[in-house]
């Protein structure tokens, strides 16, 4: 008799997990805990890095220094997190392409255990950027069209290591990221010298990938795609990369943004506000 109740319990649990999704594109998500980084040592304190030029940022060139990054394939049965940001209140989001690759299911979280399932993923053919489509969106960011300048402020928001976090930085130059492994390519990126981290730690910022990099006007100037813990640097895709990908779709990004200017002394409060209203959201990738 005890065996009967044991198998009956397993059947009920399996049925609950395998039940169909509710209408409206809202999915149920198991809890995701940030993974510990084995063997990672604390780097020296963030250094004072000077910009590599003055005035307007130089045009990208094939001769820009290269950074080599290895891209690994996600394992079957794994679950990982990244960050997305709103491009339209009609359910258009931006994120990093490596956040969306190999995923069987993608969910933009609206609460710790619920979210919008992603209906469509449009990856950039060469850059580490993807566009997501869900049933609903949030207050969106305007994409900056003005020329960027050296030493410009950068405000990074997202979910490093699966938890809310913010970074304040300064734009110091440009590089070319060369990827190897499961994805090979070259992409011009912006280099940011990190000045402030919240929470204050010297661990990897993994999980903030796909998050927005904003300027002091609150406009999107990049998509966070990589970082160097040892050097205290972050790398972001160019704003025109997002624009060019949107132009290949039928989706339109927001053209006006009325936020107050972003300031370093309000970094924590502004990050919390963006996450609360889902302009910055956590993304869960499930690989079945």
CSV table of C-alpha atoms in Angstrom, one decimal:
chain,number,residue,atom,x,y,z
A,1,UNK,CA,0.0,0.0,0.0
A,2,UNK,CA,2.9,2.4,0.8
A,3,UNK,CA,4.3,1.8,-2.7
A,4,UNK,CA,0.9,2.8,-4.2
A,5,UNK,CA,1.0,6.2,-2.4
A,6,UNK,CA,4.7,6.7,-3.3
A,7,UNK,CA,4.0,6.2,-7.1
A,8,UNK,CA,0.8,8.3,-6.8
A,9,UNK,CA,2.8,11.2,-5.3
A,10,UNK,CA,5.4,11.0,-8.1
A,11,UNK,CA,2.6,11.0,-10.7
A,12,UNK,CA,1.0,14.2,-9.2
A,13,UNK,CA,4.4,16.0,-9.1
A,14,UNK,CA,5.2,15.0,-12.7
A,15,UNK,CA,1.7,16.1,-13.8
A,16,UNK,CA,2.2,19.5,-12.1
A,17,UNK,CA,5.5,20.1,-13.7
A,18,UNK,CA,4.4,19.0,-17.2
A,19,UNK,CA,1.1,21.0,-17.2
A,20,UNK,CA,0.5,23.4,-20.1
A,21,UNK,CA,1.4,27.1,-19.8
A,22,UNK,CA,-1.4,29.6,-18.8
A,23,UNK,CA,-2.8,31.9,-21.5
A,24,UNK,CA,-1.1,35.2,-22.1
A,25,UNK,CA,2.4,33.9,-22.4
A,26,UNK,CA,3.1,33.7,-18.7
A,27,UNK,CA,5.4,30.9,-17.7
A,28,UNK,CA,6.2,29.3,-14.3
A,29,UNK,CA,9.9,29.2,-13.6
A,30,UNK,CA,11.8,27.1,-11.0
A,31,UNK,CA,14.1,29.1,-8.7
A,32,UNK,CA,17.5,29.8,-10.2
A,33,UNK,CA,20.4,30.2,-7.8
A,34,UNK,CA,23.7,31.9,-8.9
A,35,UNK,CA,26.5,29.4,-9.4
A,36,UNK,CA,29.6,29.7,-7.4
A,37,UNK,CA,32.8,30.3,-9.3
A,38,UNK,CA,35.3,27.6,-8.5
A,39,UNK,CA,38.9,28.7,-8.4
A,40,UNK,CA,38.3,32.4,-9.0
A,41,UNK,CA,40.6,34.7,-7.1
A,42,UNK,CA,39.9,38.2,-6.1
A,43,UNK,CA,41.6,40.7,-8.5
A,44,UNK,CA,43.4,43.8,-7.4
A,45,UNK,CA,41.3,46.9,-6.7
A,46,UNK,CA,39.8,48.6,-9.7
A,47,UNK,CA,42.5,50.7,-11.3
A,48,UNK,CA,42.3,54.3,-12.5
A,49,UNK,CA,42.3,53.8,-16.3
A,50,UNK,CA,42.6,56.8,-18.5
A,51,UNK,CA,40.8,57.2,-21.8
A,52,UNK,CA,42.8,56.3,-24.9
A,53,UNK,CA,41.9,59.6,-26.6
A,54,UNK,CA,40.1,62.9,-26.2
A,55,UNK,CA,36.9,64.3,-27.7
A,56,UNK,CA,34.8,62.2,-30.0
A,57,UNK,CA,35.5,58.5,-30.0
A,58,UNK,CA,37.5,57.5,-33.0
A,59,UNK,CA,35.8,55.5,-35.8
A,60,UNK,CA,36.0,51.7,-35.6
A,61,UNK,CA,38.9,50.2,-37.5
A,62,UNK,CA,40.0,46.7,-38.5
A,63,UNK,CA,43.3,47.7,-36.8
A,64,UNK,CA,41.8,48.1,-33.4
A,65,UNK,CA,43.4,45.8,-30.8
A,66,UNK,CA,41.7,42.3,-30.4
A,67,UNK,CA,40.4,40.5,-27.4
A,68,UNK,CA,40.0,36.7,-27.7
A,69,UNK,CA,36.9,35.1,-26.0
A,70,UNK,CA,36.0,31.4,-26.0
A,71,UNK,CA,32.3,30.6,-26.4
A,72,UNK,CA,31.2,27.3,-24.9
A,73,UNK,CA,28.1,25.4,-25.7
A,74,UNK,CA,25.4,25.2,-23.0
A,75,UNK,CA,24.9,21.8,-21.5
A,76,UNK,CA,21.7,19.8,-21.8
A,77,UNK,CA,19.6,20.0,-18.7
A,78,UNK,CA,21.2,23.3,-17.7
A,79,UNK,CA,19.6,26.5,-16.6
A,80,UNK,CA,21.3,29.9,-16.7
A,81,UNK,CA,20.4,33.6,-16.3
A,82,UNK,CA,21.1,36.8,-18.1
A,83,UNK,CA,19.6,40.3,-18.4
A,84,UNK,CA,17.3,41.9,-20.9
A,85,UNK,CA,16.1,45.5,-21.4
A,86,UNK,CA,12.9,47.0,-22.8
A,87,UNK,CA,13.0,48.5,-26.3
A,88,UNK,CA,9.2,48.8,-26.6
A,89,UNK,CA,6.3,48.6,-24.2
A,90,UNK,CA,4.8,46.2,-26.8
A,91,UNK,CA,7.1,43.4,-25.8
A,92,UNK,CA,10.3,44.1,-27.7
A,93,UNK,CA,13.5,43.5,-25.7
A,94,UNK,CA,17.3,43.5,-26.2
A,95,UNK,CA,19.8,41.2,-24.8
A,96,UNK,CA,23.1,39.5,-25.6
A,97,UNK,CA,23.1,36.8,-28.2
A,98,UNK,CA,25.1,34.4,-26.1
A,99,UNK,CA,22.4,34.6,-23.4
A,100,UNK,CA,19.8,33.3,-26.0
A,101,UNK,CA,21.9,30.7,-27.8
A,102,UNK,CA,21.1,26.9,-27.4
A,103,UNK,CA,18.0,27.7,-25.3
A,104,UNK,CA,15.0,25.5,-25.5
A,105,UNK,CA,12.9,28.0,-23.5
A,106,UNK,CA,13.6,31.6,-22.7
A,107,UNK,CA,11.6,33.5,-20.1
A,108,UNK,CA,11.7,37.2,-19.2
A,109,UNK,CA,10.9,37.2,-15.5
A,110,UNK,CA,8.2,39.5,-14.1
A,111,UNK,CA,8.6,38.1,-10.6
A,112,UNK,CA,10.9,35.5,-9.0
A,113,UNK,CA,8.8,32.6,-10.3
A,114,UNK,CA,6.8,34.0,-13.1
A,115,UNK,CA,7.5,35.6,-16.5
A,116,UNK,CA,6.7,36.1,-20.1
A,117,UNK,CA,7.9,33.3,-22.3
A,118,UNK,CA,9.8,34.5,-25.4
A,119,UNK,CA,7.8,33.9,-28.6
A,120,UNK,CA,10.6,34.9,-31.0
A,121,UNK,CA,14.4,35.3,-30.9
A,122,UNK,CA,16.1,37.4,-33.6
A,123,UNK,CA,19.9,37.1,-33.2
A,124,UNK,CA,22.3,39.4,-34.9
A,125,UNK,CA,24.2,37.6,-37.6
A,126,UNK,CA,27.7,38.7,-36.5
A,127,UNK,CA,27.4,40.6,-33.2
A,128,UNK,CA,26.6,39.5,-29.6
A,129,UNK,CA,23.1,41.0,-29.6
A,130,UNK,CA,19.6,39.5,-29.9
A,131,UNK,CA,16.1,40.9,-30.0
A,132,UNK,CA,13.3,39.1,-28.1
A,133,UNK,CA,9.5,39.2,-28.5
A,134,UNK,CA,7.1,38.6,-25.7
A,135,UNK,CA,3.4,39.2,-25.2
A,136,UNK,CA,4.0,42.4,-23.2
A,137,UNK,CA,6.8,44.8,-22.4
A,138,UNK,CA,7.8,47.7,-20.2
A,139,UNK,CA,8.9,51.3,-20.2
A,140,UNK,CA,11.6,51.4,-22.9
A,141,UNK,CA,15.0,53.0,-23.4
A,142,UNK,CA,15.8,55.3,-26.3
A,143,UNK,CA,18.9,54.4,-28.4
A,144,UNK,CA,21.5,57.1,-28.4
A,145,UNK,CA,22.3,58.5,-31.9
A,146,UNK,CA,24.8,61.1,-31.0
A,147,UNK,CA,28.6,60.4,-31.4
A,148,UNK,CA,30.1,59.0,-28.2
A,149,UNK,CA,33.0,60.8,-26.5
A,150,UNK,CA,36.0,59.5,-24.5
A,151,UNK,CA,35.5,59.5,-20.7
A,152,UNK,CA,31.7,59.5,-21.1
A,153,UNK,CA,29.8,58.1,-18.1
A,154,UNK,CA,28.3,54.6,-18.3
A,155,UNK,CA,25.6,53.2,-16.1
A,156,UNK,CA,25.3,49.4,-16.3
A,157,UNK,CA,22.2,47.6,-14.8
A,158,UNK,CA,21.2,44.0,-14.5
A,159,UNK,CA,21.6,40.8,-12.6
A,160,UNK,CA,25.2,39.9,-12.1
A,161,UNK,CA,25.5,36.4,-10.7
A,162,UNK,CA,21.7,36.2,-10.8
A,163,UNK,CA,21.2,39.0,-8.3
A,164,UNK,CA,20.4,42.7,-8.7
A,165,UNK,CA,23.5,44.8,-9.4
A,166,UNK,CA,24.9,48.0,-10.9
A,167,UNK,CA,28.1,49.3,-12.3
A,168,UNK,CA,29.3,52.8,-12.9
A,169,UNK,CA,32.1,53.2,-15.5
A,170,UNK,CA,33.9,55.6,-17.9
A,171,UNK,CA,34.3,55.0,-21.7
A,172,UNK,CA,38.0,54.6,-22.4
A,173,UNK,CA,38.2,53.2,-26.0
A,174,UNK,CA,37.3,50.6,-28.5
A,175,UNK,CA,38.3,47.0,-29.2
A,176,UNK,CA,37.5,44.1,-31.4
A,177,UNK,CA,36.2,41.0,-29.7
A,178,UNK,CA,37.2,37.8,-31.6
A,179,UNK,CA,35.2,34.8,-30.6
A,180,UNK,CA,36.3,31.1,-30.9
A,181,UNK,CA,34.7,27.9,-29.9
A,182,UNK,CA,31.1,27.1,-30.8
A,183,UNK,CA,30.8,30.6,-32.4
A,184,UNK,CA,33.5,32.3,-34.4
A,185,UNK,CA,33.4,36.0,-35.3
A,186,UNK,CA,34.6,39.5,-34.9
A,187,UNK,CA,32.8,42.5,-33.4
A,188,UNK,CA,33.8,46.1,-32.6
A,189,UNK,CA,32.9,46.9,-29.0
A,190,UNK,CA,33.2,49.7,-26.5
A,191,UNK,CA,35.6,49.4,-23.5
A,192,UNK,CA,34.5,50.8,-20.1
A,193,UNK,CA,36.7,51.2,-17.1
A,194,UNK,CA,34.7,50.2,-14.0
A,195,UNK,CA,34.7,52.7,-11.2
A,196,UNK,CA,31.9,51.5,-8.8
A,197,UNK,CA,30.2,48.2,-8.3
A,198,UNK,CA,27.1,47.5,-6.3
A,199,UNK,CA,27.3,45.1,-4.5
A,200,UNK,CA,31.0,45.9,-4.0
A,201,UNK,CA,32.9,42.7,-4.8
A,202,UNK,CA,35.7,41.5,-7.1
A,203,UNK,CA,33.8,38.5,-8.6
A,204,UNK,CA,32.7,37.9,-12.1
A,205,UNK,CA,29.8,40.0,-13.4
A,206,UNK,CA,28.4,37.0,-15.2
A,207,UNK,CA,24.6,37.4,-15.5
A,208,UNK,CA,24.7,41.1,-16.2
A,209,UNK,CA,25.3,40.1,-19.9
A,210,UNK,CA,22.6,41.5,-22.1
A,211,UNK,CA,21.9,44.4,-19.7
A,212,UNK,CA,21.8,48.0,-20.9
A,213,UNK,CA,24.7,50.5,-20.7
A,214,UNK,CA,23.2,54.0,-20.4
A,215,UNK,CA,24.7,57.4,-20.7
A,216,UNK,CA,24.0,60.3,-18.4
A,217,UNK,CA,20.8,61.1,-20.4
A,218,UNK,CA,19.4,57.6,-19.8
A,219,UNK,CA,19.9,56.7,-23.4
A,220,UNK,CA,21.1,53.3,-24.5
A,221,UNK,CA,24.8,53.4,-25.6
A,222,UNK,CA,25.6,49.7,-25.4
A,223,UNK,CA,24.7,46.1,-24.5
A,224,UNK,CA,26.9,44.5,-21.8
A,225,UNK,CA,28.5,41.4,-23.4
A,226,UNK,CA,31.7,40.6,-21.5
A,227,UNK,CA,34.1,41.8,-18.9
A,228,UNK,CA,37.6,41.4,-17.4
A,229,UNK,CA,37.7,40.9,-13.7
A,230,UNK,CA,41.4,41.3,-13.5
A,231,UNK,CA,41.5,44.5,-15.5
A,232,UNK,CA,38.3,46.0,-14.2
A,233,UNK,CA,36.9,46.5,-17.6
A,234,UNK,CA,33.5,45.9,-19.2
A,235,UNK,CA,32.8,45.5,-22.9
A,236,UNK,CA,29.6,46.4,-24.7
A,237,UNK,CA,28.1,46.1,-28.2
A,238,UNK,CA,27.7,49.4,-30.1
A,239,UNK,CA,24.4,51.2,-30.0
A,240,UNK,CA,24.2,51.1,-33.8
A,241,UNK,CA,24.4,47.3,-33.6
A,242,UNK,CA,21.0,47.3,-31.9
A,243,UNK,CA,19.6,49.8,-34.3
A,244,UNK,CA,20.8,47.8,-37.3
A,245,UNK,CA,19.2,44.6,-36.0
A,246,UNK,CA,15.9,46.3,-35.3
A,247,UNK,CA,15.9,47.6,-38.9
A,248,UNK,CA,16.0,44.0,-40.1
A,249,UNK,CA,12.7,43.4,-38.3
A,250,UNK,CA,9.2,44.9,-38.3
A,251,UNK,CA,9.7,46.1,-34.7
A,252,UNK,CA,10.1,49.7,-33.7
A,253,UNK,CA,12.1,50.9,-30.7
A,254,UNK,CA,10.9,53.8,-28.5
A,255,UNK,CA,11.9,57.3,-29.9
A,256,UNK,CA,11.4,59.4,-26.8
A,257,UNK,CA,12.5,58.9,-23.2
A,258,UNK,CA,11.5,61.3,-20.4
A,259,UNK,CA,13.7,60.0,-17.5
A,260,UNK,CA,15.6,62.3,-15.3
A,261,UNK,CA,19.4,62.4,-15.9
A,262,UNK,CA,21.4,59.5,-14.5
A,263,UNK,CA,23.8,60.3,-11.7
A,264,UNK,CA,26.4,58.3,-9.9
A,265,UNK,CA,25.0,59.3,-6.5
A,266,UNK,CA,21.7,57.8,-7.4
A,267,UNK,CA,23.1,54.6,-9.0
A,268,UNK,CA,21.5,52.2,-6.6
A,269,UNK,CA,18.1,53.9,-6.5
A,270,UNK,CA,17.9,54.2,-10.3
A,271,UNK,CA,18.9,50.6,-10.8
A,272,UNK,CA,16.2,49.4,-8.3
A,273,UNK,CA,13.6,51.6,-10.1
A,274,UNK,CA,14.5,50.1,-13.5
A,275,UNK,CA,14.2,46.6,-12.2
A,276,UNK,CA,11.0,47.3,-10.4
A,277,UNK,CA,9.2,48.6,-13.5
A,278,UNK,CA,10.8,45.8,-15.6
A,279,UNK,CA,12.7,48.1,-17.9
A,280,UNK,CA,15.6,45.9,-16.9
A,281,UNK,CA,14.6,42.2,-16.4
A,282,UNK,CA,16.2,38.9,-15.6
A,283,UNK,CA,16.2,36.3,-18.4
A,284,UNK,CA,16.1,32.6,-17.7
A,285,UNK,CA,17.5,30.2,-20.4
A,286,UNK,CA,16.4,26.5,-20.1
A,287,UNK,CA,18.3,23.9,-22.2
A,288,UNK,CA,16.3,20.7,-22.3
